[in-house]
C-alpha positions as MATLAB code, in Angstrom:
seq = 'XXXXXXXXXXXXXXXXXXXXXXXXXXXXXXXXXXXXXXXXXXXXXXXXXXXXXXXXXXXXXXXXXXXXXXXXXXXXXXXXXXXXXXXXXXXXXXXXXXXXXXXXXXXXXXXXXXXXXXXXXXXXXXXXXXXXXXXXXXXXXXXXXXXXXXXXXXXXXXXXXXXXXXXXXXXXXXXXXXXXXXXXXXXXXXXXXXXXX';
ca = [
     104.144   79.628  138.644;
     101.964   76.899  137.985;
      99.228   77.352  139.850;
      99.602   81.022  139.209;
      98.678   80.150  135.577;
      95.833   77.909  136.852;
      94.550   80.362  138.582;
      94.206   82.898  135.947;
      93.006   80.633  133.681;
      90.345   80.080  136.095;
      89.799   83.680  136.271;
      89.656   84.188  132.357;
      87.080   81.653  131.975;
      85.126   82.528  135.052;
      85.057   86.127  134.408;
      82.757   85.532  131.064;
      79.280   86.799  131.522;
      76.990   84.801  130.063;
      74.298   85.988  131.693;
      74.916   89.302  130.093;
      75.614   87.761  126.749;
      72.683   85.788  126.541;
      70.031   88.421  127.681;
      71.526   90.729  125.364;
      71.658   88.418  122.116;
      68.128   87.720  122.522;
      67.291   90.690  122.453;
      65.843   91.319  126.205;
      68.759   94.052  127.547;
      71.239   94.757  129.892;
      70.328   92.040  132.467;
      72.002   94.237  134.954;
      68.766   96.862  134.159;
      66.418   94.109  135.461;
      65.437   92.998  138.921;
      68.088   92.393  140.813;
      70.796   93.986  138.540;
      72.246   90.497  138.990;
      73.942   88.722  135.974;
      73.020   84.871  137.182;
      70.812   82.679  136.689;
      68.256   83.489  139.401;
      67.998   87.161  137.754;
      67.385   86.019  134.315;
      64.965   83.916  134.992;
      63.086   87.177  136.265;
      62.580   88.124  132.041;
      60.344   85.214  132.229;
      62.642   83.586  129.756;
      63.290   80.233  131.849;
      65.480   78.274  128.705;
      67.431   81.825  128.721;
      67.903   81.286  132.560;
      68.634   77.114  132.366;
      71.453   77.911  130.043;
      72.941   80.503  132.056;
      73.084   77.818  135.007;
      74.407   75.461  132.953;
      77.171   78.060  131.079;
      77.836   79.556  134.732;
      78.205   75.920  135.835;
      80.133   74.659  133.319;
      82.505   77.641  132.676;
      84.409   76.869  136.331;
      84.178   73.042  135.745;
      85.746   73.659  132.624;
      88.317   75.918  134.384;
      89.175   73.000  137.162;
      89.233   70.146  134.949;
      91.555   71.918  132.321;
      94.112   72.339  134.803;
      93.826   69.132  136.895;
      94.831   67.579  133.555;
      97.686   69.737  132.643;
      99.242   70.165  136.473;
      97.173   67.961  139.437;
      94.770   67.992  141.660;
      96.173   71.131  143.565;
      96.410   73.470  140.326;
      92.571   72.535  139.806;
      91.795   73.776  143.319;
      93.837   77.251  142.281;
      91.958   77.344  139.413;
      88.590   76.449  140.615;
      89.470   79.636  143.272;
      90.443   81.889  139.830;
      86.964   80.965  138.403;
      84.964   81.604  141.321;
      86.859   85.370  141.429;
      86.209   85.930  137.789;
      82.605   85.440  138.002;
      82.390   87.271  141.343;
      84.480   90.040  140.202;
      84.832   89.904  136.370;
      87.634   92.829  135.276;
      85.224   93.592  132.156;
      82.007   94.383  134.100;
      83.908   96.877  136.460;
      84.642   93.810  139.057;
      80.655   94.129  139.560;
      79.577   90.211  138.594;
      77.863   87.683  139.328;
      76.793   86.012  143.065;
      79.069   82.880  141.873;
      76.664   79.699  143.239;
      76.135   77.972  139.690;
      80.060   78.732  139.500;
      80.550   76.748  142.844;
      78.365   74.114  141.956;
      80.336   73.409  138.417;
      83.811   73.680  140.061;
      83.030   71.648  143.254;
      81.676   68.873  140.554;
      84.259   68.651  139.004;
      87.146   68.980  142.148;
      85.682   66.359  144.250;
      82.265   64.897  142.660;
      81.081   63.662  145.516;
      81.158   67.427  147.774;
      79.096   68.649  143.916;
      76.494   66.330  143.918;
      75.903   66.478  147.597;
      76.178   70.513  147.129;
      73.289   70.168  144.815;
      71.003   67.712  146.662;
      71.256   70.026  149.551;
      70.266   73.045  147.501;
      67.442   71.183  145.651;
      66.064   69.809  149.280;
      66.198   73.666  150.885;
      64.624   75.088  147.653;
      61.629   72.483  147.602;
      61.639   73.005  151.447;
      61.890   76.571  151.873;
      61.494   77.695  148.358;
      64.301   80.914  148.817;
      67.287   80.538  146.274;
      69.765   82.390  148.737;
      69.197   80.208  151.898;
      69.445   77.299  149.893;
      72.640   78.208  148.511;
      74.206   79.516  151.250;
      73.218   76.077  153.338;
      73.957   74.020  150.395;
      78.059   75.680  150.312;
      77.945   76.716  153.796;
      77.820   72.802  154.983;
      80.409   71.810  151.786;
      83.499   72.302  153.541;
      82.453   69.386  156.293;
      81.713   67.399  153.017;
      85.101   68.620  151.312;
      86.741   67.555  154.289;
      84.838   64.028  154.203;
      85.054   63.041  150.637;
      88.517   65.212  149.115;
      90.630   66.028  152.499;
      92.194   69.341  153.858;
      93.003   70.781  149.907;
      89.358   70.591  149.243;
      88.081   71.550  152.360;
      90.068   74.462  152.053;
      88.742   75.509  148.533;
      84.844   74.641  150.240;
      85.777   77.371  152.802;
      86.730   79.871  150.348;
      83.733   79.335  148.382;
      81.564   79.352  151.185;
      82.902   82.574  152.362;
      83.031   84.576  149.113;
      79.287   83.256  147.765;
      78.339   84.545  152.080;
      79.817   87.914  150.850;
      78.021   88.060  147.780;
      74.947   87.293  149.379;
      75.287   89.985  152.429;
      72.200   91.981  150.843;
      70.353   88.558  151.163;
      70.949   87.460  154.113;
      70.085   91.183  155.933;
      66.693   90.082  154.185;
      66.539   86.973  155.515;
      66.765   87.758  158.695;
      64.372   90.654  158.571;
      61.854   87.968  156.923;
      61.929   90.050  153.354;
      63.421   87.570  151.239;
      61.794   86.622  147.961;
      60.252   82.959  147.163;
      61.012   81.067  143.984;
      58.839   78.995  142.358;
      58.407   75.744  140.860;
      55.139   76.094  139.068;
      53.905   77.964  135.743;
      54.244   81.005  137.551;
      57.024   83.654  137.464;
      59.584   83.385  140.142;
];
């Protein structure tokens, strides 16, 4: 029952779209009107509105590290993992948007922080080094949480690995439309300049 709780706790707080939220209080829309019709990070920084976009990441982010640390300190290690799964589902597949969310890789990042530090920060370094490399947002993720289960393994054993795989595997989902793309050569660049991405 525990780590039932945990993981809709995780789900609860994972489900919020701040993306939407955001967009909308300042006045720009339905974020799911523009671009990709994606309620991330990657899609509001397509308004041009690049603070609007940094605090999504870090919102997205922190709602599942929130989520994970919240219940490792009421129930353990293992009721973080549950809930770290419940906030990756909520953004994914939030109940109020019609189950139609987000693409979940700021989500991953934040809950993969704070579940085993280590796997986060390498997460990150490997999506920073593909994005200055490659400059496309989807390879880099999916390299970045497609190589964190070896590192889950590594630094937080089978529990984490486990939780790696699952997150790997959902954001691979998520991406399907993006990685037909990619390997027809279509996929959009991002950028790092003054330019819009």
């Amino acid at each position: 029952m525990t780590l039932l709780i945990s993981a809709l706790l995780g789900y609860l707080l994972g489900s919020i779209p701040f993306g939407l939220v955001l967009t909308r209080l300042a006045g720009l829309g339905d974020i799911r009107q523009i671009g990709s019709g994606n309620i991330g990070a990657t899609n509001v920084l397509r308004t041009g509105n690049k603070p609007l976009a940094a605090a999504t990441l870090l919102l997205d982010s922190g709602k599942g590290a929130i989520a994970a640390l919240l219940a490792l300190a009421w129930a353990g290690p293992e009721a973080a993992v549950f809930a770290a799964g419940g906030a990756m589902l909520g953004h994914s597949f939030p109940v109020w948007l019609g189950f139609k969310g987000g693409k979940g890789v700021a989500t991953a990042l934040g809950v993969l922080l704070a579940v085993s530090w280590p796997v986060g920060v390498i997460a990150c370094a490997t999506w920073l080094a593909m994005a200055f490399l490659f400059k496309i947002s989807s390879l880099s993720a999916l390299t970045a949480l497609g190589l964190s289960p070896i590192f889950g393994w590594i630094f937080g054993g089978p529990l984490v690995a486990g939780l790696c795989l699952f997150i790997a595997a959902l954001v691979a989902i998520r991406h399907s439309a993006n990685i037909q793309r990619l390997l027809k050569g279509e996929e959009p660049k991002i950028s790092f300049g003054k330019k819009k991405a």
